[in-house]
Tab-separated table of C-alpha atoms and ligand atoms in Angstrom:
chain	number	residue	atom	x	y	z
A	15	MET	CA	122.162	117.160	188.418
A	16	VAL	CA	119.027	118.985	189.500
A	17	PHE	CA	116.117	117.673	187.465
A	18	GLY	CA	113.942	120.607	188.468
A	19	ASP	CA	116.352	122.809	186.493
A	20	VAL	CA	116.024	120.492	183.496
A	21	HIS	CA	112.241	120.918	183.647
A	22	ASP	CA	112.587	124.707	183.757
A	23	LEU	CA	115.013	124.793	180.828
A	24	LEU	CA	112.759	122.560	178.752
A	25	LEU	CA	109.827	124.816	179.566
A	26	ALA	CA	111.819	127.888	178.536
A	27	ALA	CA	112.849	126.171	175.293
A	28	HIS	CA	109.518	124.717	174.234
A	29	GLY	CA	106.876	126.666	176.151
A	30	PRO	CA	103.795	125.193	177.884
A	31	GLN	CA	102.545	122.103	176.068
A	32	ARG	CA	99.013	122.082	177.566
A	33	TRP	CA	98.529	118.334	177.641
A	34	TRP	CA	96.239	116.413	177.569
A	35	PRO	CA	93.854	117.937	175.023
A	36	ALA	CA	90.537	116.292	175.922
A	37	GLU	CA	87.094	117.158	177.206
A	38	SER	CA	86.556	114.228	179.542
A	39	ARG	CA	88.420	111.638	181.576
A	40	PHE	CA	87.199	108.907	179.292
A	41	GLU	CA	88.485	110.732	176.221
A	42	ILE	CA	91.951	110.767	177.820
A	43	ILE	CA	91.691	107.072	178.688
A	44	ALA	CA	90.644	106.130	175.160
A	45	GLY	CA	93.286	108.432	173.672
A	46	ALA	CA	96.027	106.848	175.790
A	47	LEU	CA	95.187	103.487	174.259
A	48	LEU	CA	94.718	104.745	170.705
A	49	VAL	CA	98.015	106.646	170.640
A	50	GLN	CA	100.033	103.482	171.214
A	51	ARG	CA	102.444	102.870	168.334
A	52	THR	CA	101.143	105.821	166.336
A	53	THR	CA	101.177	109.617	166.339
A	54	TRP	CA	98.890	111.814	168.377
A	55	ARG	CA	97.525	113.233	165.117
A	56	SER	CA	96.286	109.780	164.096
A	57	ALA	CA	94.884	109.038	167.535
A	58	GLU	CA	93.101	112.392	167.460
A	59	LYS	CA	91.467	111.517	164.141
A	60	ALA	CA	90.288	108.204	165.559
A	61	LEU	CA	88.832	109.969	168.598
A	62	ALA	CA	87.118	112.509	166.346
A	63	ALA	CA	85.595	109.704	164.282
A	64	LEU	CA	84.260	108.025	167.428
A	65	GLN	CA	82.941	111.360	168.627
A	66	GLY	CA	81.344	112.008	165.234
A	67	ARG	CA	79.385	108.777	165.546
A	68	ARG	CA	78.516	109.500	169.172
A	69	MET	CA	80.461	106.473	170.351
A	70	LEU	CA	83.031	108.150	172.577
A	71	ASP	CA	81.646	107.048	175.912
A	72	PRO	CA	82.270	103.826	177.832
A	73	VAL	CA	78.684	102.548	177.797
A	74	THR	CA	78.343	102.915	174.030
A	75	LEU	CA	81.778	101.499	173.247
A	76	ALA	CA	81.343	98.528	175.563
A	77	ALA	CA	78.155	97.580	173.718
A	78	ALA	CA	79.335	98.482	170.207
A	79	ARG	CA	80.122	95.970	167.487
A	80	ALA	CA	83.850	95.517	166.989
A	81	ALA	CA	83.442	96.290	163.280
A	82	ASP	CA	81.890	99.685	164.062
A	83	ILE	CA	84.748	100.623	166.376
A	84	GLU	CA	87.297	99.375	163.844
A	85	SER	CA	85.876	101.539	161.078
A	86	CYS	CA	86.300	104.631	163.257
A	87	ILE	CA	89.808	103.934	164.523
A	88	ARG	CA	91.426	102.401	161.440
A	89	VAL	CA	93.509	105.580	161.039
A	90	ALA	CA	95.269	104.859	164.358
A	91	GLY	CA	96.693	101.558	163.092
A	92	PHE	CA	96.489	98.096	164.660
A	93	TYR	CA	92.793	98.780	164.530
A	94	ARG	CA	91.589	95.242	165.187
A	95	SER	CA	93.517	94.774	168.408
A	96	LYS	CA	92.910	98.377	169.464
A	97	ALA	CA	89.170	98.036	168.884
A	98	ALA	CA	89.035	94.861	170.980
A	99	ARG	CA	91.090	96.475	173.719
A	100	LEU	CA	89.053	99.668	173.664
A	101	LYS	CA	85.902	97.623	174.061
A	102	LYS	CA	87.341	95.732	177.039
A	103	LEU	CA	88.666	98.923	178.586
A	104	SER	CA	85.241	100.525	178.196
A	105	GLN	CA	83.573	97.509	179.808
A	106	PHE	CA	86.029	97.811	182.680
A	107	VAL	CA	85.085	101.462	183.189
A	108	VAL	CA	81.379	100.576	183.075
A	109	ASP	CA	81.819	97.668	185.522
A	110	CYS	CA	83.654	99.973	187.916
A	111	GLY	CA	80.789	102.464	187.912
A	112	GLY	CA	82.253	105.030	185.529
A	113	THR	CA	85.261	107.322	185.601
A	114	ASP	CA	84.025	109.244	188.646
A	115	ALA	CA	83.955	106.012	190.656
A	116	LEU	CA	87.459	105.159	189.425
A	117	ALA	CA	88.613	108.590	190.548
A	118	ASP	CA	87.845	107.556	194.145
A	119	GLU	CA	90.302	104.667	194.057
A	120	GLY	CA	93.807	104.864	195.486
A	121	THR	CA	96.626	105.304	192.979
A	122	ASP	CA	98.321	101.934	193.574
A	123	ARG	CA	95.096	99.961	193.370
A	124	LEU	CA	93.941	101.807	190.266
A	125	ARG	CA	97.318	101.228	188.605
A	126	GLU	CA	97.178	97.518	189.412
A	127	ARG	CA	93.695	97.228	187.941
A	128	LEU	CA	94.669	99.086	184.783
A	129	LEU	CA	97.743	96.906	184.313
A	130	ARG	CA	95.603	93.776	184.406
A	131	LEU	CA	93.747	94.933	181.279
A	132	ASP	CA	94.685	93.690	177.838
A	133	GLY	CA	97.004	96.143	176.072
A	134	ILE	CA	97.607	98.431	179.054
A	135	GLY	CA	101.279	98.543	179.986
A	136	ALA	CA	103.072	100.740	182.481
A	137	GLU	CA	103.400	103.725	180.131
A	138	THR	CA	99.704	103.760	179.220
A	139	ALA	CA	98.562	103.126	182.789
A	140	ASP	CA	100.725	105.952	184.099
A	141	ALA	CA	99.563	108.337	181.374
A	142	ILE	CA	95.959	107.560	182.382
A	143	LEU	CA	96.759	108.034	186.073
A	144	LEU	CA	98.500	111.350	185.475
A	145	TYR	CA	96.292	112.940	182.847
A	146	ALA	CA	92.847	111.457	183.516
A	147	PHE	CA	93.060	111.137	187.297
A	148	ALA	CA	95.627	113.809	188.242
A	149	ARG	CA	97.870	111.417	190.177
A	150	PRO	CA	101.519	112.383	190.768
A	151	VAL	CA	103.144	109.648	188.699
A	152	LEU	CA	105.986	109.801	186.208
A	153	VAL	CA	105.267	108.580	182.686
A	154	ILE	CA	108.366	106.737	181.492
A	155	ASP	CA	108.537	106.277	177.747
A	156	ALA	CA	111.260	105.821	175.134
A	157	TYR	CA	111.825	109.587	174.891
A	158	LEU	CA	112.455	109.918	178.614
A	159	ARG	CA	114.716	106.851	178.744
A	160	ARG	CA	116.940	108.218	175.992
A	161	PHE	CA	116.926	111.747	177.413
A	162	ALA	CA	117.745	110.617	180.965
A	163	GLN	CA	120.518	108.354	179.754
A	164	ARG	CA	122.115	111.189	177.800
A	165	LEU	CA	121.722	113.718	180.598
A	166	ALA	CA	123.440	111.338	182.973
A	167	GLY	CA	126.165	110.644	180.440
A	168	VAL	CA	126.133	106.892	180.955
A	169	GLY	CA	126.663	104.389	178.177
A	170	ALA	CA	124.205	101.784	179.367
A	171	ALA	CA	120.465	102.245	179.701
A	172	ILE	CA	119.247	103.409	183.105
A	173	ALA	CA	116.602	101.241	184.754
A	174	ASP	CA	113.115	102.718	184.896
A	175	ASP	CA	113.040	102.667	188.690
A	176	GLU	CA	116.301	104.634	188.793
A	177	ILE	CA	114.867	107.232	186.423
A	178	ALA	CA	111.742	107.456	188.573
A	179	ALA	CA	113.742	107.810	191.798
A	180	TRP	CA	115.942	110.492	190.238
A	181	ILE	CA	113.107	112.621	188.931
A	182	LEU	CA	110.446	112.094	191.585
A	183	ALA	CA	112.895	113.139	194.299
A	184	GLU	CA	112.624	116.655	192.885
A	185	ILE	CA	109.428	116.824	190.891
A	186	ASP	CA	106.331	115.440	192.513
A	187	SER	CA	103.515	117.857	191.737
A	188	VAL	CA	100.877	116.887	189.179
A	189	PRO	CA	101.196	120.099	187.109
A	190	LYS	CA	104.979	119.707	186.818
A	191	LEU	CA	104.837	115.988	186.033
A	192	ASN	CA	102.130	116.707	183.496
A	193	GLU	CA	104.275	119.353	181.813
A	194	LEU	CA	107.491	117.360	182.094
A	195	HIS	CA	106.189	114.374	180.143
A	196	ALA	CA	104.870	116.592	177.366
A	197	LEU	CA	108.107	118.622	177.266
A	198	VAL	CA	110.318	115.538	177.097
A	199	VAL	CA	108.267	114.244	174.160
A	200	ALA	CA	108.549	117.617	172.406
A	201	HIS	CA	112.284	117.717	173.088
A	202	GLY	CA	112.748	114.140	171.928
A	203	LYS	CA	111.135	115.024	168.623
A	204	SER	CA	112.892	118.330	168.049
A	205	HIS	CA	116.362	117.904	169.577
A	206	CYS	CA	117.143	114.797	171.579
A	207	ARG	CA	116.395	112.548	168.622
A	208	LYS	CA	118.155	109.352	167.675
A	209	GLN	CA	120.734	111.621	166.062
A	210	PRO	CA	120.715	114.465	168.611
A	211	ARG	CA	120.736	118.108	167.606
A	212	CYS	CA	122.825	119.452	170.434
A	213	ASP	CA	123.810	122.775	168.843
A	214	ASP	CA	120.758	124.712	169.929
A	215	CYS	CA	119.489	122.344	172.629
A	216	GLY	CA	118.035	124.302	175.541
A	217	VAL	CA	119.430	121.924	178.171
A	218	ARG	CA	122.887	121.331	176.746
A	219	ALA	CA	124.495	123.173	179.672
A	220	LEU	CA	123.234	120.382	181.970
A	221	CYS	CA	123.789	117.460	179.621
A	222	ARG	CA	126.797	115.192	179.996
A	223	SER	CA	126.393	113.916	176.423
A	224	ALA	CA	126.204	117.284	174.664
A	225	ARG	CA	128.076	117.137	171.391
A	226	PRO	CA	130.492	119.959	170.664
B	215	SF4	S1	122.587	118.273	174.513
B	215	SF4	FE1	122.158	116.767	172.890
B	215	SF4	S2	122.148	114.767	173.927
B	215	SF4	FE2	121.937	116.351	175.506
B	215	SF4	S3	119.730	116.621	175.818
B	215	SF4	FE3	120.358	118.116	174.278
B	215	SF4	S4	120.028	117.119	172.289
B	215	SF4	FE4	120.020	115.505	173.884
């Protein structure tokens, strides 16, 4: 199957998603952490609360009291651990010389450094690399795993590195990877859900699991 065609069909079905809505690299970084285990709407409210108190920058957050961060991000859930992690992540950015200095680092090294931070797993690190630093990486999340497994028509889960090899062989530009992740999330919410809605799925012609 040609994954480039899947991208194009998703785009035709859902339209441009225009991710990631943010005004700065740091806002994307903070948002990638805050959106863990919650909706984007909740993460957005937490970001707005930080912005409203003029705390949405790494220097301020690194020096802020945990209780002040917690009161802003409570809406995003897991607010105690997220506040602690946001503070550490901010300190990391400050120690590195800011987001512009981080932007000069190679992709592999930057990914390694992000993964060493508390609460930053592969999905969050790759979202930061793609959306904050425009690196050509694939963000693999639960939506993509389920979608790829169904497209391939295999019963067992496909390993992440197989999904990456499959997709990156055909899609390796930042704009397309950016759009693909957002489209797969949109599709996973609207059609390729736990109980799939195959009837009017825009990619059913390419899917080996399409239900009659
Ligand atoms: S046809 Fe069904 S299983 Fe296949 S991608 Fe569409 S919604 Fe998912």
